[in-house]
mmCIF file of C-alpha atoms in Angstrom:
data_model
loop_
_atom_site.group_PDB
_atom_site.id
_atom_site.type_symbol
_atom_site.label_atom_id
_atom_site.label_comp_id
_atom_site.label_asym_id
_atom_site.label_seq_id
_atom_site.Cartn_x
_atom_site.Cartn_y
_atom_site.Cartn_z
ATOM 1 C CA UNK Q 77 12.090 -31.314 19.636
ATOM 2 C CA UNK Q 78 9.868 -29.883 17.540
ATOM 3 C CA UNK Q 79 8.634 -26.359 17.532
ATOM 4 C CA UNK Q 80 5.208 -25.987 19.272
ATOM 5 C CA UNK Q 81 2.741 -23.379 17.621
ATOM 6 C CA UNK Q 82 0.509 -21.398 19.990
ATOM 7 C CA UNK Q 83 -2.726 -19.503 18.603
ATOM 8 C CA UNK Q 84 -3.721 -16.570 20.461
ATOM 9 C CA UNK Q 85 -7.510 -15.803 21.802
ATOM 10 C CA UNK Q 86 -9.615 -13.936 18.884
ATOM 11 C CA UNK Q 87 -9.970 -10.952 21.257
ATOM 12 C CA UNK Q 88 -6.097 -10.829 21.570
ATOM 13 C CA UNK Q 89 -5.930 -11.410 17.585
ATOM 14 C CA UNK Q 90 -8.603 -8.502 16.888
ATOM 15 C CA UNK Q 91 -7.082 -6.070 19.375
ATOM 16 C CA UNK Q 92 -3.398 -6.433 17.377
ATOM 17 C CA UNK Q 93 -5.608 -6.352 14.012
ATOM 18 C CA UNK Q 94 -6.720 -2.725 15.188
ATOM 19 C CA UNK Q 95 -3.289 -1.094 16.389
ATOM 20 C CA UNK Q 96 -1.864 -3.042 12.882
ATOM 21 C CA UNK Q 97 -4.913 -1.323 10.749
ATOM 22 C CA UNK Q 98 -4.420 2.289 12.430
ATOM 23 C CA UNK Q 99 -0.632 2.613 12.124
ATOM 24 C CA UNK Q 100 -1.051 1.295 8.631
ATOM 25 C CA UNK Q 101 -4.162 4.048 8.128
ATOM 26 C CA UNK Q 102 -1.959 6.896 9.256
ATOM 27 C CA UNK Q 103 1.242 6.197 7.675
ATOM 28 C CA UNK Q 104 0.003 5.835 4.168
ATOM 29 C CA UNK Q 105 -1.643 9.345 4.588
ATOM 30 C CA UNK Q 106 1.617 10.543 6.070
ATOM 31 C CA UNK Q 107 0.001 11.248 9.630
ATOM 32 C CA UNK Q 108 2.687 9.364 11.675
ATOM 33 C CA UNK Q 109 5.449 11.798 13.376
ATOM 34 C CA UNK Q 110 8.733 10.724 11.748
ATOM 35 C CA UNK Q 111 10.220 9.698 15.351
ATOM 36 C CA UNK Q 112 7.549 6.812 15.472
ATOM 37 C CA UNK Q 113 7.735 5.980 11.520
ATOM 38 C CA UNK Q 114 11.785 5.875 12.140
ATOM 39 C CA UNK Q 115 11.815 4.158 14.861
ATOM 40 C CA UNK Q 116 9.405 1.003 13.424
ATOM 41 C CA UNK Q 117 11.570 1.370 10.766
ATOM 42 C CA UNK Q 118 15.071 0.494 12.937
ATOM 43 C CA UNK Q 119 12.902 -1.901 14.967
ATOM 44 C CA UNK Q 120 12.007 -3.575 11.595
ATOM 45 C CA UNK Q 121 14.957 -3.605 9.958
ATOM 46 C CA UNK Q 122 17.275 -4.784 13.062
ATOM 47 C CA UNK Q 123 14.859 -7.365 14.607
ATOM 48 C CA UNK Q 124 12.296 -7.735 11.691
ATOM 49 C CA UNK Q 125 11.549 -8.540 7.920
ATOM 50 C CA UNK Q 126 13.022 -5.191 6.460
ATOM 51 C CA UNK Q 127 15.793 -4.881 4.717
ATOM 52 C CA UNK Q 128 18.615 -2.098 5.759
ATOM 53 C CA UNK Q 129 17.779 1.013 4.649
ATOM 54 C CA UNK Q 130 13.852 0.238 4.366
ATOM 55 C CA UNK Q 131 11.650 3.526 3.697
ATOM 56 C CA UNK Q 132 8.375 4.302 5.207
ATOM 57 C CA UNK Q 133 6.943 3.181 1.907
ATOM 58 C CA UNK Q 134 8.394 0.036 2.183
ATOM 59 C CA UNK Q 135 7.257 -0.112 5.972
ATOM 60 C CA UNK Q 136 3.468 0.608 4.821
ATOM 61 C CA UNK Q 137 4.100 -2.396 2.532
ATOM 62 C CA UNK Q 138 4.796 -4.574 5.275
ATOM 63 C CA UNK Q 139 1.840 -3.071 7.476
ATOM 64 C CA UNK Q 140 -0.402 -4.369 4.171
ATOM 65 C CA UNK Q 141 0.854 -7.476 4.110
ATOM 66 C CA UNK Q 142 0.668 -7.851 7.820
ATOM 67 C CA UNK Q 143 -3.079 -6.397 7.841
ATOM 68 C CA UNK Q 144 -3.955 -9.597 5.101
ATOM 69 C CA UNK Q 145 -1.871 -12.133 7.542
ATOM 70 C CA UNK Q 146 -3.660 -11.172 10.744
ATOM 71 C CA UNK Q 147 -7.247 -11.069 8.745
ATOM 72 C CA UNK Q 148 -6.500 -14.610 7.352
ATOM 73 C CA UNK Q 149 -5.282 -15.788 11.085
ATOM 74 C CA UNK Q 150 -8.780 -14.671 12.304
ATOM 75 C CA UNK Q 151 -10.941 -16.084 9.737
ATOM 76 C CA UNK Q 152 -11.111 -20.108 8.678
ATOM 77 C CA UNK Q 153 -12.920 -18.761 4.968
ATOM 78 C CA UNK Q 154 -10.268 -16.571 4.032
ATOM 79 C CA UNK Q 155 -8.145 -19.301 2.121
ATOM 80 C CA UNK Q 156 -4.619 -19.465 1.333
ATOM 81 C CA UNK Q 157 -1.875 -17.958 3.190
ATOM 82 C CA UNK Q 158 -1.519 -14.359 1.532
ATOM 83 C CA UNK Q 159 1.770 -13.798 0.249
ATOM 84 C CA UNK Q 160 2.948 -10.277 -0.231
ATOM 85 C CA UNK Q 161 1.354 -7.907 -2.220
ATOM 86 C CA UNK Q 162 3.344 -6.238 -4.990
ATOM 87 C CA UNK Q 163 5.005 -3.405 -4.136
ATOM 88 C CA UNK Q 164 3.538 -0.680 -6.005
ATOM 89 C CA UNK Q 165 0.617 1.665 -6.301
ATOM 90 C CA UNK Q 166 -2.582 1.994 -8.357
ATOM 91 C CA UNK Q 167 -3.668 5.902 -9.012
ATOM 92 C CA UNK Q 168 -6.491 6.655 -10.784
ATOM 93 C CA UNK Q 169 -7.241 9.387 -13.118
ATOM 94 C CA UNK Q 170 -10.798 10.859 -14.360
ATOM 95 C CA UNK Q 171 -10.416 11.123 -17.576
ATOM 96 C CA UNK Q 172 -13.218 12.412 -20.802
ATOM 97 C CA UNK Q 173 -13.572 9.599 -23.026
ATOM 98 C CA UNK Q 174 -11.919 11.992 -26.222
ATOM 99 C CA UNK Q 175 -8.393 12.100 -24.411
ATOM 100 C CA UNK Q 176 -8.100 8.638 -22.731
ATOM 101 C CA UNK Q 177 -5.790 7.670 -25.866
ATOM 102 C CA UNK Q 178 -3.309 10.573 -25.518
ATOM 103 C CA UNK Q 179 -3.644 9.875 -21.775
ATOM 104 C CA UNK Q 180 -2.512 6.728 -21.844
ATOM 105 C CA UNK Q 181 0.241 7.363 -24.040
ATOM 106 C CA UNK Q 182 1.160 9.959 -22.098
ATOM 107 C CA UNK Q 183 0.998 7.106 -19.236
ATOM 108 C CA UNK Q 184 3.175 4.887 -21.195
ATOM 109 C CA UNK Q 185 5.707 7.281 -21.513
ATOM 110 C CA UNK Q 186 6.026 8.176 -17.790
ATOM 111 C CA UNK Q 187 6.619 3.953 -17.336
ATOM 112 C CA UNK Q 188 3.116 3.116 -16.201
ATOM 113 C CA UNK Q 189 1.484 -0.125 -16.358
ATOM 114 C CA UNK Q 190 -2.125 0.977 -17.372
ATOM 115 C CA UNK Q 191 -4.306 -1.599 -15.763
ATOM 116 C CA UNK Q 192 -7.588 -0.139 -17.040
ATOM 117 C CA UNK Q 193 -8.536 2.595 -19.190
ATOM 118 C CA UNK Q 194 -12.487 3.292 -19.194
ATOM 119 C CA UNK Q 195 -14.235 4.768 -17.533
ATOM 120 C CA UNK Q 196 -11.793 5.820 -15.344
ATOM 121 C CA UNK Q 197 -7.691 5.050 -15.750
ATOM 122 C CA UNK Q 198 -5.919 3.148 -13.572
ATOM 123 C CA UNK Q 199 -2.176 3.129 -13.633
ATOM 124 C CA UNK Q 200 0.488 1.230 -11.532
ATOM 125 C CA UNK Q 201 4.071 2.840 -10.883
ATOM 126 C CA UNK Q 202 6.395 1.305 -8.084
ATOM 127 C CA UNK Q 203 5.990 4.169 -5.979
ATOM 128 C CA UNK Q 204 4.680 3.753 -2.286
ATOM 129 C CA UNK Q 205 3.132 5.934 -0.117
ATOM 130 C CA UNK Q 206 4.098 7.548 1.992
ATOM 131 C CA UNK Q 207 7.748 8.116 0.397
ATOM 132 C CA UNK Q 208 8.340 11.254 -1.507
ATOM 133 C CA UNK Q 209 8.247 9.784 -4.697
ATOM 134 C CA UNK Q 210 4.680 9.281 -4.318
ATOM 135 C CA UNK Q 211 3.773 12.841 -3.552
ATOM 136 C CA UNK Q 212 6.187 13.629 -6.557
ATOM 137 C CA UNK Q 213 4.044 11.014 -8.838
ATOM 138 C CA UNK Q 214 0.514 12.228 -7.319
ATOM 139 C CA UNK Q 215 1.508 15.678 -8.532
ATOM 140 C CA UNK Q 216 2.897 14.139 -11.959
ATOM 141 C CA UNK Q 217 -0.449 12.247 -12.617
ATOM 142 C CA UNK Q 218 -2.312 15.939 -11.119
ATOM 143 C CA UNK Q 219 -1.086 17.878 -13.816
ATOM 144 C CA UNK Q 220 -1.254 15.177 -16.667
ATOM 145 C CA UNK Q 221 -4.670 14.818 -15.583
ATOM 146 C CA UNK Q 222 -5.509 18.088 -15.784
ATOM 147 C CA UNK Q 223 -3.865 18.847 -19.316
ATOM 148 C CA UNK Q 224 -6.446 16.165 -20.448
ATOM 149 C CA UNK Q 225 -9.324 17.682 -19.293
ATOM 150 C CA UNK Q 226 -9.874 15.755 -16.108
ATOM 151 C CA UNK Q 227 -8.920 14.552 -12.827
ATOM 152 C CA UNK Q 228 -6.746 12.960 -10.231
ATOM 153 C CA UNK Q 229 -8.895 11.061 -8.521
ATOM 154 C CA UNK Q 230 -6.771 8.874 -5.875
ATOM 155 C CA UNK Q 231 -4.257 6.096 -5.441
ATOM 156 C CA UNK Q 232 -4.843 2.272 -3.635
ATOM 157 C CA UNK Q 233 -2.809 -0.586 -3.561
#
């Protein structure tokens, strides 16, 4: 027998789209109470796609990918099947145009991947929000921003 696919109503597939977008909103911003963000975690690692031992960082992933799945499921132009997204962050850093060079070094040094570096820096690290190691690196990339004259100016995936 072969297994028989079922597609839900767009009004069912838009209502799960919202709940999936919110949680995903308030956990990368760290606004989820850690009962809920641990318990989608055990849910998600005993009956789900995350390994044992998952962080929330690695849960927001999933939310991400999840957010792209149910978007492509509810649109026929929205192409191929979206794998999942690489698991680290972008942040981005304000920088005057005189110390982007030491910046980046500076950058390199720390084991970023700078993606871009005018007018404004952007540099990938594997950490994901909302796992301490992010706040650690926003603070990192705060300071180094500051010491070159400029800004932190945000993080996206």
């Amino acid at each position: 027998m072969e297994p028989r696919t079922r597609a839900l109503p767009m009004p069912d597939l838009e209502a799960l789209f919202g709940v999936l977008v919110t949680v995903h909103a308030h956990l990368v911003v760290d606004e989820l109470p850690p009962d809920l963000v641990h318990r989608l975690l055990n849910r998600l690692t005993d009956h789900g796609p995350l390994p044992a031992g998952a962080s929330a960082g690695e849960l927001n992933a999933l939310l991400a990918d999840l957010c792209q799945r149910m978007h492509w499921a509810m649109s026929e132009e929205y192409g191929d099947y979206p794998e999942p997204q690489p698991r680290r962050t972008t942040y981005y850093l304000e920088i005057p145009d005189e110390a982007v060079a030491d910046c980046v070094a500076a950058l390199d040094d720390l084991g970023g991947e700078v993606l871009q570096g005018r007018p404004r820096i952007a540099v990938a690290f594997a950490d994901l929000p909302p796992d301490p190691g992010h706040h650690a690196r926003v603070a990192q990339l705060s300071s180094l921003a500051r010491q070159h004259g400029g800004r932190y100016a945000g993080f996206g995936a």
